[in-house]
Amino acid sequence: MTDAGSDSSDGLHRDTRLVVRGRPAHVPGAPLSEPITLASTFVADGTFEYGRWGNPTWTAFEDVVGALEHGLALAFSSGMAAVSAAIDVATTRAGRGDRSTLVVPDQAYSGTVTLLGDRGRPVDIADTEAVLSLVADNADEIAALWIESPTNPGLQVADIPALCAGARDLGVMTVVDNTFATPLGQQPLDHGADVVVHSATKLLSGHSDVLLGVAVTSDDELFAALDTHRRLRGATPSPFDAFLATRGLRTLAVRRDRASENAYLLAERLADHPAVAHVRYPGLVSDPGHQRASRLLDGFGTIVCVEFAGGPAAADALCGAVRLWVPATSLGGVESTLERRRRWPAESPNVDESLVRLSVGIENVEDLWADLDQALIATR
Ligand SMILES: *Cc1c(COP(=O)(O)O)cnc(C)c1O
């Protein structure tokens, strides 16, 4: 399913880069994988000096992600650390303190929206005209257009090329949270985005055992600003987590293909199920984001959202009745998990109270369906 496109830099397809980048040089006796370097300090005058500034195990991870996103990557201690760094750098670049507002999707990741607080101007990110007129009408107070696509958890699909071009014309920088699509699904820097961020905790690492973030840019000044931010604020990852994330990246293409196939099948069956009021999955022809996703995204992703006529009680009943699926927050692991998002007070009120976000894993899809099918009885 992954169209592992290539570009001119090394002539390799993206799924090959996932496997071959971030490795030590092929010399006799060298390990195949970059080892975990536990060091707070390094002998002076080398590539690495102090552990808060850089570490070879981070560099391996950054090399793989940078090669996929077509930019230079910096690892952070979590997705939110990368998000915070991008917001701070955008605000500083915009200059005067009065340009501290960010336009943000009204169903974006709740952590980003909560962090922005009054500085966030929510908008339906799928409505390109509405986004760009909001930016145009307030350009003198806006530091950046924050894009998430597909959004978490609304699965709204943004027209990233149109939004980036429009914002650039208005002198406003763009940041894309690419966590859901992964760099196999889309490469926003190629469409004019200034910075891409990821929660590498999710699909990139893929095994629910790492907290990690990453920011990527192809702009030297922005890279230097993000690097300085990381050095001074100190939101640095552990070498062990960076190692695990690189190891996870090796299988991203096959994990994502399998989980996306599973998600597609489950979305189709859920859409036909009498207990389910509404299914959101960009792969469904009936989905409002389907046409745009078909044009812009390589693969429809591993997340499916369902809403119930029976409201939050029906959603909670589903989460309580599953046996194979794990009721848990977060997403993007090899194991299938689900949760009712509005159980968190910070979740956007634009998200339906009954919405259950399913993070589809790589198990056999018939086992996943059988479990959902038996658990759906509890929702009636
Ligand atoms: C989880 C998530 C984040 C935050 O990442 P952490 O690694 O949990 O700090 C940011 N954006 C999106 C879209 C996410 O799903």
mmCIF file of C-alpha atoms and ligand atoms in Angstrom:
data_model
loop_
_atom_site.group_PDB
_atom_site.id
_atom_site.type_symbol
_atom_site.label_atom_id
_atom_site.label_comp_id
_atom_site.label_asym_id
_atom_site.label_seq_id
_atom_site.Cartn_x
_atom_site.Cartn_y
_atom_site.Cartn_z
ATOM 1 C CA MET A 1 0.000 0.000 0.000
ATOM 2 C CA THR A 2 2.882 2.334 0.746
ATOM 3 C CA ASP A 3 3.993 4.045 -2.427
ATOM 4 C CA ALA A 4 7.532 4.332 -1.258
ATOM 5 C CA GLY A 5 8.462 7.257 -3.489
ATOM 6 C CA SER A 6 12.045 8.279 -3.914
ATOM 7 C CA ASP A 7 13.752 11.588 -4.469
ATOM 8 C CA SER A 8 17.068 12.555 -5.946
ATOM 9 C CA SER A 9 19.214 12.736 -2.792
ATOM 10 C CA ASP A 10 20.134 9.060 -2.475
ATOM 11 C CA GLY A 11 17.858 7.536 -5.142
ATOM 12 C CA LEU A 12 16.293 5.200 -2.599
ATOM 13 C CA HIS A 13 12.652 4.585 -1.868
ATOM 14 C CA ARG A 14 11.331 5.641 1.525
ATOM 15 C CA ASP A 15 10.790 2.092 2.774
ATOM 16 C CA THR A 16 14.436 1.318 1.966
ATOM 17 C CA ARG A 17 15.597 4.442 3.758
ATOM 18 C CA LEU A 18 13.744 3.289 6.847
ATOM 19 C CA VAL A 19 15.991 0.242 6.880
ATOM 20 C CA VAL A 20 19.359 1.571 5.745
ATOM 21 C CA ARG A 21 19.644 5.104 7.143
ATOM 22 C CA GLY A 22 21.063 5.880 10.585
ATOM 23 C CA ARG A 23 23.570 2.984 10.509
ATOM 24 C CA PRO A 24 27.280 2.984 11.354
ATOM 25 C CA ALA A 25 29.597 2.861 8.316
ATOM 26 C CA HIS A 26 30.010 -0.611 6.750
ATOM 27 C CA VAL A 27 33.539 -1.365 7.954
ATOM 28 C CA PRO A 28 34.789 -4.765 9.123
ATOM 29 C CA GLY A 29 33.813 -5.429 12.712
ATOM 30 C CA ALA A 30 31.351 -2.529 12.987
ATOM 31 C CA PRO A 31 27.958 -3.189 14.596
ATOM 32 C CA LEU A 32 25.023 -3.014 12.147
ATOM 33 C CA SER A 33 22.998 -0.791 14.461
ATOM 34 C CA GLU A 34 24.113 2.417 16.143
ATOM 35 C CA PRO A 35 24.759 1.427 19.774
ATOM 36 C CA ILE A 36 23.248 3.132 22.812
ATOM 37 C CA THR A 37 25.848 5.696 23.839
ATOM 38 C CA LEU A 38 25.461 6.543 27.510
ATOM 39 C CA ALA A 39 27.546 9.683 27.948
ATOM 40 C CA SER A 40 26.988 13.048 29.576
ATOM 41 C CA THR A 41 30.306 14.273 28.207
ATOM 42 C CA PHE A 42 32.741 13.415 25.407
ATOM 43 C CA VAL A 43 36.478 13.967 24.962
ATOM 44 C CA ALA A 44 36.918 17.574 23.794
ATOM 45 C CA ASP A 45 37.103 18.738 20.175
ATOM 46 C CA GLY A 46 35.090 15.916 18.583
ATOM 47 C CA THR A 47 31.692 15.814 16.874
ATOM 48 C CA PHE A 48 30.030 15.460 20.267
ATOM 49 C CA GLU A 49 30.952 17.501 23.340
ATOM 50 C CA TYR A 50 28.179 17.542 25.942
ATOM 51 C CA GLY A 51 25.225 15.192 26.287
ATOM 52 C CA ARG A 52 22.569 17.930 26.273
ATOM 53 C CA TRP A 53 23.804 19.188 22.907
ATOM 54 C CA GLY A 54 23.994 15.946 20.972
ATOM 55 C CA ASN A 55 24.432 12.192 21.164
ATOM 56 C CA PRO A 56 25.256 9.658 18.399
ATOM 57 C CA THR A 57 22.201 7.536 19.269
ATOM 58 C CA TRP A 58 19.967 10.581 18.708
ATOM 59 C CA THR A 59 21.792 11.292 15.443
ATOM 60 C CA ALA A 60 20.947 7.830 14.064
ATOM 61 C CA PHE A 61 17.236 8.413 14.722
ATOM 62 C CA GLU A 62 17.406 11.956 13.321
ATOM 63 C CA ASP A 63 19.134 10.746 10.176
ATOM 64 C CA VAL A 64 16.316 8.309 9.376
ATOM 65 C CA VAL A 65 13.504 10.809 10.059
ATOM 66 C CA GLY A 66 15.291 13.615 8.186
ATOM 67 C CA ALA A 67 15.780 11.377 5.142
ATOM 68 C CA LEU A 68 12.048 10.564 5.112
ATOM 69 C CA GLU A 69 10.780 14.114 5.659
ATOM 70 C CA HIS A 70 13.388 15.709 3.361
ATOM 71 C CA GLY A 71 14.830 17.959 6.041
ATOM 72 C CA LEU A 72 17.056 18.069 9.106
ATOM 73 C CA ALA A 73 15.580 16.433 12.191
ATOM 74 C CA LEU A 74 16.028 17.088 15.916
ATOM 75 C CA ALA A 75 14.890 14.567 18.529
ATOM 76 C CA PHE A 76 13.084 15.830 21.647
ATOM 77 C CA SER A 77 12.102 14.158 24.888
ATOM 78 C CA SER A 78 8.435 13.869 23.827
ATOM 79 C CA GLY A 79 6.040 14.964 21.121
ATOM 80 C CA MET A 80 4.953 17.840 23.366
ATOM 81 C CA ALA A 81 8.577 18.967 23.785
ATOM 82 C CA ALA A 82 8.845 19.190 19.977
ATOM 83 C CA VAL A 83 5.452 20.958 19.794
ATOM 84 C CA SER A 84 6.530 23.479 22.480
ATOM 85 C CA ALA A 85 9.827 24.129 20.716
ATOM 86 C CA ALA A 86 8.088 24.737 17.382
ATOM 87 C CA ILE A 87 5.558 27.113 18.981
ATOM 88 C CA ASP A 88 8.314 29.067 20.776
ATOM 89 C CA VAL A 89 10.503 29.282 17.696
ATOM 90 C CA ALA A 90 7.569 30.406 15.531
ATOM 91 C CA THR A 91 6.589 33.061 18.068
ATOM 92 C CA THR A 92 10.153 34.353 18.377
ATOM 93 C CA ARG A 93 10.580 34.459 14.616
ATOM 94 C CA ALA A 94 7.335 36.371 14.193
ATOM 95 C CA GLY A 95 9.055 39.082 16.238
ATOM 96 C CA ARG A 96 7.112 41.536 18.335
ATOM 97 C CA GLY A 97 5.332 40.054 21.324
ATOM 98 C CA ASP A 98 1.931 40.956 19.929
ATOM 99 C CA ARG A 99 2.263 38.309 17.229
ATOM 100 C CA SER A 100 1.853 35.419 19.603
ATOM 101 C CA THR A 101 -1.410 33.928 18.320
ATOM 102 C CA LEU A 102 -1.484 30.649 16.409
ATOM 103 C CA VAL A 103 -4.308 29.475 14.174
ATOM 104 C CA VAL A 104 -4.984 25.878 15.192
ATOM 105 C CA PRO A 105 -7.376 23.094 14.079
ATOM 106 C CA ASP A 106 -10.510 23.018 16.246
ATOM 107 C CA GLN A 107 -10.075 19.260 16.688
ATOM 108 C CA ALA A 108 -6.295 19.174 17.073
ATOM 109 C CA TYR A 109 -4.395 17.134 19.650
ATOM 110 C CA SER A 110 -5.708 18.241 23.049
ATOM 111 C CA GLY A 111 -2.194 18.786 24.474
ATOM 112 C CA THR A 112 -1.348 21.310 21.746
ATOM 113 C CA VAL A 113 -4.657 23.133 22.163
ATOM 114 C CA THR A 114 -4.304 23.211 25.967
ATOM 115 C CA LEU A 115 -0.717 24.466 25.749
ATOM 116 C CA LEU A 116 -1.781 27.312 23.435
ATOM 117 C CA GLY A 117 -4.736 28.299 25.625
ATOM 118 C CA ASP A 118 -5.868 31.836 24.751
ATOM 119 C CA ARG A 119 -3.125 32.070 22.139
ATOM 120 C CA GLY A 120 -4.886 29.496 19.949
ATOM 121 C CA ARG A 121 -7.448 30.601 17.347
ATOM 122 C CA PRO A 122 -9.458 27.468 16.527
ATOM 123 C CA VAL A 123 -10.686 26.858 12.992
ATOM 124 C CA ASP A 124 -12.018 23.963 10.896
ATOM 125 C CA ILE A 125 -8.719 22.989 9.252
ATOM 126 C CA ALA A 126 -10.536 21.136 6.439
ATOM 127 C CA ASP A 127 -12.141 24.438 5.351
ATOM 128 C CA THR A 128 -9.222 25.976 3.445
ATOM 129 C CA GLU A 129 -11.038 29.216 2.676
ATOM 130 C CA ALA A 130 -12.043 29.766 6.314
ATOM 131 C CA VAL A 131 -8.482 29.079 7.521
ATOM 132 C CA LEU A 132 -6.854 31.452 5.062
ATOM 133 C CA SER A 133 -9.345 34.249 5.644
ATOM 134 C CA LEU A 134 -8.846 33.930 9.413
ATOM 135 C CA VAL A 135 -5.080 34.197 8.843
ATOM 136 C CA ALA A 136 -5.488 37.113 6.404
ATOM 137 C CA ASP A 137 -7.814 39.069 8.707
ATOM 138 C CA ASN A 138 -5.425 38.707 11.660
ATOM 139 C CA ALA A 139 -2.033 38.430 9.945
ATOM 140 C CA ASP A 140 -0.465 41.103 12.162
ATOM 141 C CA GLU A 141 -1.086 39.125 15.348
ATOM 142 C CA ILE A 142 -0.500 35.589 14.048
ATOM 143 C CA ALA A 143 2.843 33.877 14.632
ATOM 144 C CA ALA A 144 2.040 30.689 12.724
ATOM 145 C CA LEU A 145 -0.589 28.511 11.135
ATOM 146 C CA TRP A 146 -0.584 25.191 12.993
ATOM 147 C CA ILE A 147 -1.773 22.306 10.822
ATOM 148 C CA GLU A 148 -2.543 18.785 11.886
ATOM 149 C CA SER A 149 -3.710 16.355 9.207
ATOM 150 C CA PRO A 150 -5.445 14.013 9.678
ATOM 151 C CA THR A 151 -6.409 15.600 12.998
ATOM 152 C CA ASN A 152 -6.390 13.794 16.319
ATOM 153 C CA PRO A 153 -9.087 12.654 16.901
ATOM 154 C CA GLY A 154 -11.429 14.238 14.318
ATOM 155 C CA LEU A 155 -9.560 12.753 11.312
ATOM 156 C CA GLN A 156 -10.178 15.945 9.339
ATOM 157 C CA VAL A 157 -7.975 16.155 6.271
ATOM 158 C CA ALA A 158 -6.309 19.508 5.517
ATOM 159 C CA ASP A 159 -5.218 20.738 2.083
ATOM 160 C CA ILE A 160 -1.594 21.149 3.180
ATOM 161 C CA PRO A 161 -0.217 22.475 -0.153
ATOM 162 C CA ALA A 162 -2.947 25.131 -0.426
ATOM 163 C CA LEU A 163 -2.660 26.145 3.248
ATOM 164 C CA CYS A 164 1.148 26.415 3.157
ATOM 165 C CA ALA A 165 1.112 28.446 -0.074
ATOM 166 C CA GLY A 166 -1.661 30.723 1.209
ATOM 167 C CA ALA A 167 0.035 31.336 4.561
ATOM 168 C CA ARG A 168 3.357 32.038 2.880
ATOM 169 C CA ASP A 169 1.713 34.680 0.675
ATOM 170 C CA LEU A 170 0.481 36.321 3.885
ATOM 171 C CA GLY A 171 3.934 36.176 5.497
ATOM 172 C CA VAL A 172 2.874 33.599 8.102
ATOM 173 C CA MET A 173 4.896 30.467 8.782
ATOM 174 C CA THR A 174 3.368 26.979 8.931
ATOM 175 C CA VAL A 175 3.996 24.040 11.233
ATOM 176 C CA VAL A 176 2.531 20.600 10.443
ATOM 177 C CA ASP A 177 1.994 17.954 13.107
ATOM 178 C CA ASN A 178 2.488 14.868 10.915
ATOM 179 C CA THR A 179 1.976 12.267 13.661
ATOM 180 C CA PHE A 180 -1.066 10.559 12.113
ATOM 181 C CA ALA A 181 0.108 10.434 8.492
ATOM 182 C CA THR A 182 3.759 9.609 9.292
ATOM 183 C CA PRO A 183 6.440 10.627 6.748
ATOM 184 C CA LEU A 184 5.314 7.682 4.615
ATOM 185 C CA GLY A 185 1.868 9.243 4.221
ATOM 186 C CA GLN A 186 2.935 12.790 3.353
ATOM 187 C CA GLN A 187 6.026 15.012 3.379
ATOM 188 C CA PRO A 188 4.753 18.498 4.303
ATOM 189 C CA LEU A 189 8.163 20.211 3.831
ATOM 190 C CA ASP A 190 7.863 19.401 0.112
ATOM 191 C CA HIS A 191 4.543 21.284 0.117
ATOM 192 C CA GLY A 192 6.041 24.410 1.647
ATOM 193 C CA ALA A 193 5.629 23.778 5.390
ATOM 194 C CA ASP A 194 8.342 25.450 7.476
ATOM 195 C CA VAL A 195 8.506 22.891 10.291
ATOM 196 C CA VAL A 196 7.148 19.356 10.742
ATOM 197 C CA VAL A 197 6.701 17.852 14.197
ATOM 198 C CA HIS A 198 5.873 14.312 15.295
ATOM 199 C CA SER A 199 5.006 12.489 18.427
ATOM 200 C CA ALA A 200 7.498 9.684 17.747
ATOM 201 C CA THR A 201 5.870 8.004 20.747
ATOM 202 C CA LYS A 202 3.186 6.845 18.316
ATOM 203 C CA LEU A 203 3.656 5.106 14.939
ATOM 204 C CA LEU A 204 7.332 5.933 14.456
ATOM 205 C CA SER A 205 8.341 3.975 17.565
ATOM 206 C CA GLY A 206 5.314 1.725 17.262
ATOM 207 C CA HIS A 207 5.546 -0.494 20.345
ATOM 208 C CA SER A 208 4.018 1.591 23.162
ATOM 209 C CA ASP A 209 7.305 1.624 25.080
ATOM 210 C CA VAL A 210 8.901 4.983 24.207
ATOM 211 C CA LEU A 211 8.182 8.693 24.723
ATOM 212 C CA LEU A 212 9.893 10.736 22.031
ATOM 213 C CA GLY A 213 9.327 13.720 19.756
ATOM 214 C CA VAL A 214 10.984 15.091 16.659
ATOM 215 C CA ALA A 215 10.994 18.395 14.762
ATOM 216 C CA VAL A 216 12.158 18.638 11.140
ATOM 217 C CA THR A 217 12.901 21.614 8.896
ATOM 218 C CA SER A 218 14.830 22.360 5.722
ATOM 219 C CA ASP A 219 15.420 25.988 6.751
ATOM 220 C CA ASP A 220 18.894 26.500 8.275
ATOM 221 C CA GLU A 221 17.815 29.391 10.505
ATOM 222 C CA LEU A 222 14.830 27.502 11.865
ATOM 223 C CA PHE A 223 17.011 24.461 12.442
ATOM 224 C CA ALA A 224 19.509 26.559 14.424
ATOM 225 C CA ALA A 225 16.678 28.098 16.472
ATOM 226 C CA LEU A 226 15.147 24.687 17.273
ATOM 227 C CA ASP A 227 18.589 23.310 18.168
ATOM 228 C CA THR A 228 19.263 26.259 20.494
ATOM 229 C CA HIS A 229 15.848 25.779 22.065
ATOM 230 C CA ARG A 230 16.609 22.126 22.771
ATOM 231 C CA ARG A 231 20.071 22.904 24.180
ATOM 232 C CA LEU A 232 18.810 25.642 26.499
ATOM 233 C CA ARG A 233 15.407 24.307 27.556
ATOM 234 C CA GLY A 234 16.941 20.852 27.876
ATOM 235 C CA ALA A 235 14.008 18.764 26.581
ATOM 236 C CA THR A 236 16.423 16.069 25.425
ATOM 237 C CA PRO A 237 15.605 12.381 24.873
ATOM 238 C CA SER A 238 17.371 9.506 26.559
ATOM 239 C CA PRO A 239 19.756 7.613 24.248
ATOM 240 C CA PHE A 240 17.876 4.426 25.130
ATOM 241 C CA ASP A 241 14.566 5.844 23.866
ATOM 242 C CA ALA A 242 16.230 7.105 20.680
ATOM 243 C CA PHE A 243 17.639 3.612 20.116
ATOM 244 C CA LEU A 244 14.230 1.985 20.565
ATOM 245 C CA ALA A 245 12.633 4.511 18.211
ATOM 246 C CA THR A 246 15.210 3.834 15.484
ATOM 247 C CA ARG A 247 14.624 0.130 15.931
ATOM 248 C CA GLY A 248 10.877 0.769 15.598
ATOM 249 C CA LEU A 249 11.381 2.814 12.422
ATOM 250 C CA ARG A 250 12.951 -0.178 10.672
ATOM 251 C CA THR A 251 9.516 -1.828 10.478
ATOM 252 C CA LEU A 252 7.348 1.284 10.080
ATOM 253 C CA ALA A 253 6.403 0.558 6.453
ATOM 254 C CA VAL A 254 5.253 -3.017 7.072
ATOM 255 C CA ARG A 255 3.542 -2.170 10.375
ATOM 256 C CA ARG A 256 1.723 0.742 8.799
ATOM 257 C CA ASP A 257 0.657 -1.197 5.705
ATOM 258 C CA ARG A 258 -0.762 -4.025 7.784
ATOM 259 C CA ALA A 259 -2.468 -1.764 10.330
ATOM 260 C CA SER A 260 -3.933 0.409 7.543
ATOM 261 C CA GLU A 261 -5.375 -2.644 5.775
ATOM 262 C CA ASN A 262 -6.898 -3.747 9.067
ATOM 263 C CA ALA A 263 -8.260 -0.249 9.720
ATOM 264 C CA TYR A 264 -9.880 -0.079 6.299
ATOM 265 C CA LEU A 265 -11.645 -3.398 6.743
ATOM 266 C CA LEU A 266 -12.810 -2.582 10.266
ATOM 267 C CA ALA A 267 -14.067 0.859 9.167
ATOM 268 C CA GLU A 268 -16.166 -0.745 6.428
ATOM 269 C CA ARG A 269 -17.684 -3.274 8.795
ATOM 270 C CA LEU A 270 -18.296 -0.721 11.546
ATOM 271 C CA ALA A 271 -20.051 1.553 9.039
ATOM 272 C CA ASP A 272 -22.532 -1.274 8.371
ATOM 273 C CA HIS A 273 -23.099 -2.111 12.030
ATOM 274 C CA PRO A 274 -26.523 -1.136 13.426
ATOM 275 C CA ALA A 275 -25.092 -0.016 16.816
ATOM 276 C CA VAL A 276 -22.766 2.528 15.200
ATOM 277 C CA ALA A 277 -24.141 5.968 14.287
ATOM 278 C CA HIS A 278 -21.153 7.292 12.431
ATOM 279 C CA VAL A 279 -17.692 6.157 11.328
ATOM 280 C CA ARG A 280 -14.872 8.518 10.472
ATOM 281 C CA TYR A 281 -12.094 7.050 8.304
ATOM 282 C CA PRO A 282 -10.601 8.916 5.324
ATOM 283 C CA GLY A 283 -10.423 5.648 3.363
ATOM 284 C CA LEU A 284 -14.224 5.298 3.230
ATOM 285 C CA VAL A 285 -15.704 6.741 0.039
ATOM 286 C CA SER A 286 -18.463 8.255 2.197
ATOM 287 C CA ASP A 287 -15.973 10.144 4.395
ATOM 288 C CA PRO A 288 -15.934 13.943 3.939
ATOM 289 C CA GLY A 289 -12.123 13.855 3.709
ATOM 290 C CA HIS A 290 -11.938 10.961 1.226
ATOM 291 C CA GLN A 291 -11.294 12.853 -2.010
ATOM 292 C CA ARG A 292 -8.648 15.097 -0.503
ATOM 293 C CA ALA A 293 -7.003 12.185 1.291
ATOM 294 C CA SER A 294 -6.898 10.206 -1.965
ATOM 295 C CA ARG A 295 -5.132 13.112 -3.639
ATOM 296 C CA LEU A 296 -2.702 14.068 -0.864
ATOM 297 C CA LEU A 297 -2.090 11.073 1.359
ATOM 298 C CA ASP A 298 -0.264 7.870 0.628
ATOM 299 C CA GLY A 299 -2.447 5.455 2.613
ATOM 300 C CA PHE A 300 -5.456 6.321 4.778
ATOM 301 C CA GLY A 301 -3.892 5.544 8.128
ATOM 302 C CA THR A 302 -4.351 3.317 11.113
ATOM 303 C CA ILE A 303 -6.910 5.286 13.150
ATOM 304 C CA VAL A 304 -10.691 4.859 12.926
ATOM 305 C CA CYS A 305 -13.238 6.878 14.926
ATOM 306 C CA VAL A 306 -16.801 5.778 15.721
ATOM 307 C CA GLU A 307 -19.750 7.570 17.300
ATOM 308 C CA PHE A 308 -22.812 6.005 18.890
ATOM 309 C CA ALA A 309 -26.491 6.957 18.886
ATOM 310 C CA GLY A 310 -26.465 5.674 22.493
ATOM 311 C CA GLY A 311 -24.084 8.496 23.488
ATOM 312 C CA PRO A 312 -21.153 8.260 25.921
ATOM 313 C CA ALA A 313 -22.752 5.382 27.847
ATOM 314 C CA ALA A 314 -22.703 3.214 24.716
ATOM 315 C CA ALA A 315 -19.099 4.219 24.024
ATOM 316 C CA ASP A 316 -18.030 3.391 27.579
ATOM 317 C CA ALA A 317 -19.869 0.077 27.331
ATOM 318 C CA LEU A 318 -17.836 -0.821 24.232
ATOM 319 C CA CYS A 319 -14.546 0.068 25.917
ATOM 320 C CA GLY A 320 -15.550 -2.004 28.936
ATOM 321 C CA ALA A 321 -16.598 -5.073 26.947
ATOM 322 C CA VAL A 322 -13.559 -5.613 24.723
ATOM 323 C CA ARG A 323 -11.210 -8.501 25.571
ATOM 324 C CA LEU A 324 -8.498 -8.424 22.882
ATOM 325 C CA TRP A 325 -8.494 -4.657 22.286
ATOM 326 C CA VAL A 326 -6.885 -2.764 25.135
ATOM 327 C CA PRO A 327 -8.715 0.194 26.680
ATOM 328 C CA ALA A 328 -5.850 2.705 26.787
ATOM 329 C CA THR A 329 -4.933 6.204 25.707
ATOM 330 C CA SER A 330 -2.257 6.910 23.080
ATOM 331 C CA LEU A 331 -2.062 5.192 19.703
ATOM 332 C CA GLY A 332 0.163 3.824 16.968
ATOM 333 C CA GLY A 333 1.416 0.647 18.647
ATOM 334 C CA VAL A 334 1.409 -2.850 17.178
ATOM 335 C CA GLU A 335 -1.388 -3.686 19.627
ATOM 336 C CA SER A 336 -4.915 -2.410 19.024
ATOM 337 C CA THR A 337 -6.211 0.059 21.626
ATOM 338 C CA LEU A 338 -9.309 2.177 22.010
ATOM 339 C CA GLU A 339 -10.688 4.968 24.164
ATOM 340 C CA ARG A 340 -13.564 7.426 24.413
ATOM 341 C CA ARG A 341 -11.747 10.692 23.915
ATOM 342 C CA ARG A 342 -14.125 12.972 25.828
ATOM 343 C CA ARG A 343 -13.324 11.083 29.021
ATOM 344 C CA TRP A 344 -10.516 13.666 29.136
ATOM 345 C CA PRO A 345 -11.754 17.117 30.177
ATOM 346 C CA ALA A 346 -9.102 18.729 27.938
ATOM 347 C CA GLU A 347 -10.550 17.153 24.788
ATOM 348 C CA SER A 348 -12.227 19.625 22.427
ATOM 349 C CA PRO A 349 -15.990 20.093 22.885
ATOM 350 C CA ASN A 350 -16.137 19.836 19.070
ATOM 351 C CA VAL A 351 -15.454 16.130 19.473
ATOM 352 C CA ASP A 352 -18.662 14.125 19.988
ATOM 353 C CA GLU A 353 -19.123 12.840 23.579
ATOM 354 C CA SER A 354 -19.544 9.310 22.231
ATOM 355 C CA LEU A 355 -16.509 9.313 19.919
ATOM 356 C CA VAL A 356 -14.285 6.279 20.410
ATOM 357 C CA ARG A 357 -10.857 6.451 18.788
ATOM 358 C CA LEU A 358 -9.618 3.063 17.645
ATOM 359 C CA SER A 359 -5.880 2.695 17.132
ATOM 360 C CA VAL A 360 -5.657 -0.341 14.889
ATOM 361 C CA GLY A 361 -2.690 -2.660 15.299
ATOM 362 C CA ILE A 362 -1.225 -5.521 13.315
ATOM 363 C CA GLU A 363 -3.141 -8.472 14.809
ATOM 364 C CA ASN A 364 -5.222 -10.743 12.574
ATOM 365 C CA VAL A 365 -8.139 -8.582 11.476
ATOM 366 C CA GLU A 366 -10.721 -11.334 11.996
ATOM 367 C CA ASP A 367 -9.745 -11.589 15.659
ATOM 368 C CA LEU A 368 -9.995 -7.805 15.978
ATOM 369 C CA TRP A 369 -13.420 -7.808 14.336
ATOM 370 C CA ALA A 370 -14.732 -10.749 16.368
ATOM 371 C CA ASP A 371 -13.831 -8.925 19.572
ATOM 372 C CA LEU A 372 -15.439 -5.642 18.463
ATOM 373 C CA ASP A 373 -18.509 -7.505 17.232
ATOM 374 C CA GLN A 374 -19.064 -9.217 20.584
ATOM 375 C CA ALA A 375 -18.332 -5.995 22.505
ATOM 376 C CA LEU A 376 -20.761 -3.954 20.371
ATOM 377 C CA ILE A 377 -23.640 -6.013 21.848
ATOM 378 C CA ALA A 378 -22.982 -4.165 25.131
ATOM 379 C CA THR A 379 -23.679 -0.789 23.469
ATOM 380 C CA ARG A 380 -27.381 -1.429 22.809
HETATM 381 C C1 LIG B 1 0.418 12.183 21.172
HETATM 382 C C2 LIG B 1 0.433 13.369 20.287
HETATM 383 C C3 LIG B 1 1.230 14.485 20.589
HETATM 384 C C4 LIG B 1 2.053 14.577 21.863
HETATM 385 O O1 LIG B 1 3.083 13.654 21.857
HETATM 386 P P1 LIG B 1 3.743 13.022 23.209
HETATM 387 O O2 LIG B 1 4.797 12.146 22.664
HETATM 388 O O3 LIG B 1 2.632 12.325 23.922
HETATM 389 O O4 LIG B 1 4.259 14.177 24.001
HETATM 390 C C5 LIG B 1 1.247 15.541 19.686
HETATM 391 N N1 LIG B 1 0.505 15.511 18.557
HETATM 392 C C6 LIG B 1 -0.281 14.460 18.247
HETATM 393 C C7 LIG B 1 -1.076 14.486 16.984
HETATM 394 C C8 LIG B 1 -0.347 13.365 19.088
HETATM 395 O O5 LIG B 1 -1.135 12.322 18.765
#
